[in-house]
Amino acid sequence: MALLQIAEPGQSAAPHEHKLAAGIDLGTTNSLVATVRSGEAKTLVDHEAQDMLPSVVQYQQNGVNVGRLAKQSATQDPQNTIISAKRFLGRTLSDIQHTFGQLPYTFKESDGVVSMQTVSGEVNPIQVSSEILKTLGKRAEDSLGGDLQGVVITVPAYFDDAQRQGTKDAAKLAGLHVLRLLNEPTAAAIAYGLDSGNEGTIVVYDLGGGTFDVSVLRLNQGVFEVLATGGDTALGGDDFDHTLLARFCELAEHQEELTPEQVRYLLDQARYVKEQLSSQDVVTVSLETTGFAWKGEFSRADFDILIQPLVQRTIRTCRRVLKDADVKAEEVQEVVMVGGSTRVPLVREKVAAFFQKEPLVSIDPDKVVAIGAAIQADILVGNKPDSEMLLLDVTPLSLGLETMGGLVEKVIPRNTTIPVARAQEFTTFKDGQTAMSIHVLQGERELVDDCRSLARFALTDIPPMAAGAAHIRVTFQVDADGLLSVTAMEKSTKVAASIQVKPSYGLSDTQVADMIQSSMQHAKEDIQARMLREQQVEADRVLESIQSAVDSDGEKLLSQEELNQISETMRQLATARQSGDVEEIKTAIERVDQATSEFAQRRMDDSIKQALTGQSVDEV
Amino acid sequence: MTYFELFQLPYGFAVDLGALTITYRDLQKAVHPDNFANASSHEQLMAVQKTAEINDALATLKHPLRRAEYMLHLMGVDIRAEQQTLQDPAFLMAQMELREALDDARHADDPDAALATLTSQTQSDIDQYFNDLTPILDAQDQANAENAADFIRKLKFLYKFLDEIERLEDELFSD
């Protein structure tokens, strides 16, 4: 890592230094990492020149295998080899068992966290995901020759709060700084939008290994706006494989329950047959493993009949999302295909028929998301200060509160542009009531039982008043990553309570810290060293951002005295950074934050003024 | 700064949605958190708050009902968080009849047509209330502020009814 240069205010150290950033497509079946080099976004390959990393992690007694090696061992070692862990992120055990049927793992649930038993102990889906992220982060750093300043990680647009939080926790565990969680369809649109300069209404149809989503986006003058999004977090190409597996069992007249090894073998074979049928009409299938044998021909027509209901489900979702976006199928100008499963001919046929146009497939559907993420990461890290691109995202699901009678009152309806803050007022219903329980829910249905419970917390110490006299204001805030925090306050007394929504079945901060600690012990890394490194990177980030803010607006918005004060705290931070003391750096960062808060406010107001004046000049 | 001033629009119930959208994008480009992904945590927090504020202002001005409520609030009458119910027996009776009609539509021979009729009927009621409401809001006619509040309370019922029609549509025609 380069030593920090302290520049005098007014002189930036290295204004055009290229910062290292990467886009990561954390997929169900495969994951990729891409970056922008010499103005072009490309996926990065491993030492075997492969860019796709199978999202498979094999746990061994003393270490882990990630990727192809792990995938190859899946048949022999199914219980220790975790495949498609993304599908389990943010899920309860009963969700998983109900949705995915036969799986070769021994699940366990404690404190609301689902984990799987392996030879190296229990592992949860967040830990599995973090191994994949770690591998890709390392690949990027090796290939770019330096530390990553930040990454953009993509998630299905339909991911709920728990699943997004899980993804962010996994990145934290992997030691990656997340610039933004980006919706996969938006990433795909970025990849296509910047390449071809499209304008108009675009649908992104993304059928991956384990998730399906469809989004309606409007592109206009560099602005990407998600009009609506919908999908199914438990539908994907893996389901084609499972359907095919069930058919194989029928054909082989196999009645007994399958062993984990047999399941693994048959799923691999099913995937192979599915892939063959994308380019051939008939495949000769030969299944042979311990206690299971079948040989025969299998045609695309046979396959189409099997998967027809699944594909139809995706078309139904398309119809609903178009309706949400208030767009008619014939108004859609382009349909972008994303995800390996869109290679299945029946999928392309059905999509083309529904939208009455041939879908776009010119960018590899497996890479398009990573490429879009890399472009966004490059912009966010600050390599393209003149970029005109702006992403406007929406909430995928409605957020609300439980009210009397087990009903849900929506506070933020689905497809609201984020970031967003909304408040709703409630009152006490009993005389002298001093506490109120607040239950946060996500979903579209009216009854609490039909929605997903995100969090519960209590507002206590409300002074006793007559029923209906207290005014309790509950505020929901969703940030640009789609993560929710909720605060509640009694207005007359200012008694407040708040929660960063950590879903009831997710991980607490302590759990994440423990996991980081245990992964450290595993890797024999020094936790102190890592914390120091993280604080130093943070210090560099703060210094650099304040410096550039001072360079551009210091003279205009600050008095000499204020400027001196800010410079002084920055000097202190720079000294603290060299001290090697984590706490000292933390304190110094807080001091800079405090000294610059007024400045930040003025800059924000000034840029709003600028935006508005700029416009009236244009209009003249 | 009122939302009208924020978006540089003349005060009035009729809003130029095109101009609104253009200014909205300019404002977003100035303060969106993506511009601050590398900035101090303080600036990031502020960007989130400002953007949320702008998003809320847009949503308020875009939707006629929320816009009307907001304009009434600018006149000094805030009914956005009120718990009290409407005191107009005739109107409430008509609402109950509408809901019965909705229930009948579910079992009608042609539910699609029945729902379409209900929708257009409700929509024309809505238009009528807005016609009566607009001059009061535009002129900030304080003498009629309570009347305006009443119109808006009734409009809330009607919009809720439109939601119910839509929910039934989803239920009946989801396949």
Coordinates of N, CA and C in Angstrom, one line a residue, chain A residues 48 53 65 77 86 93 123 140 144 148 189 194 216 229-230 267 287 409 433 437 457 488 497 503 519-520 556 610 617:
Chain A
E48 N -6.2 -20.5 -14.7 CA -6.5 -21.5 -15.8 C -7.3 -20.8 -16.9
L53 N -16.4 -18.7 -12.0 CA -16.1 -19.4 -10.8 C -17.4 -20.1 -10.3
N65 N -12.0 -25.5 -0.4 CA -11.8 -25.4 -1.9 C -13.0 -24.6 -2.4
D77 N -18.3 -36.0 -2.4 CA -18.4 -35.5 -1.1 C -19.6 -34.5 -1.0
K86 N -26.5 -19.3 -2.3 CA -27.2 -18.0 -2.5 C -28.7 -18.2 -2.2
L93 N -35.1 -22.2 8.0 CA -35.0 -23.7 7.6 C -36.2 -24.2 7.0
V123 N -21.4 -24.4 9.0 CA -21.2 -23.2 8.2 C -22.5 -22.7 7.8
A140 N -9.1 -10.5 -8.3 CA -9.0 -9.1 -8.9 C -7.7 -8.4 -8.4
L144 N -4.9 -7.1 -10.9 CA -4.8 -5.7 -11.0 C -3.5 -5.2 -10.3
L148 N -8.0 -3.5 -3.7 CA -9.3 -3.0 -4.2 C -9.8 -1.9 -3.3
A189 N -28.6 -3.6 -17.8 CA -29.0 -2.5 -18.6 C -27.8 -1.5 -18.7
L194 N -24.8 1.6 -22.0 CA -23.6 2.4 -22.4 C -23.0 1.9 -23.7
V216 N -38.6 -3.6 -15.4 CA -38.9 -2.7 -16.4 C -38.1 -1.4 -16.1
T229 N -40.3 -3.8 -10.7 CA -39.5 -5.1 -10.7 C -40.3 -6.2 -9.9
G230 N -40.1 -7.4 -10.3 CA -40.8 -8.5 -9.7 C -40.1 -9.8 -10.0
L267 N -28.3 -34.8 -10.6 CA -28.4 -33.4 -10.9 C -27.4 -32.9 -11.9
L287 N -27.5 -43.1 -17.8 CA -27.3 -42.9 -16.3 C -26.8 -44.1 -15.7
E409 N -50.3 -2.3 7.8 CA -50.4 -1.0 7.2 C -49.1 -0.7 6.5
Q433 N -51.1 3.9 28.7 CA -50.2 3.0 28.0 C -48.8 3.6 27.9
S437 N -45.4 -1.8 21.0 CA -44.6 -2.8 20.3 C -44.6 -2.5 18.8
F457 N -39.4 -4.4 17.6 CA -38.8 -3.7 18.7 C -39.9 -2.9 19.5
A488 N -38.8 5.1 15.9 CA -40.1 5.5 16.4 C -39.9 6.6 17.5
A497 N -36.9 5.4 19.9 CA -36.3 4.0 19.8 C -36.0 3.8 18.4
P503 N -33.0 -8.5 10.2 CA -34.1 -9.4 10.2 C -34.1 -10.4 11.3
S519 N -13.0 -16.9 11.3 CA -12.4 -17.1 10.0 C -11.0 -16.7 10.0
M520 N -10.7 -15.7 10.8 CA -9.3 -15.3 11.0 C -8.4 -16.4 11.6
K556 N -15.0 28.8 -1.7 CA -16.3 29.4 -1.9 C -17.1 29.3 -0.6
Q610 N -26.8 24.8 -7.6 CA -26.1 24.7 -8.9 C -27.0 23.9 -10.0
V617 N -30.3 28.3 -16.9 CA -29.5 28.7 -18.0 C -29.7 28.0 -19.2

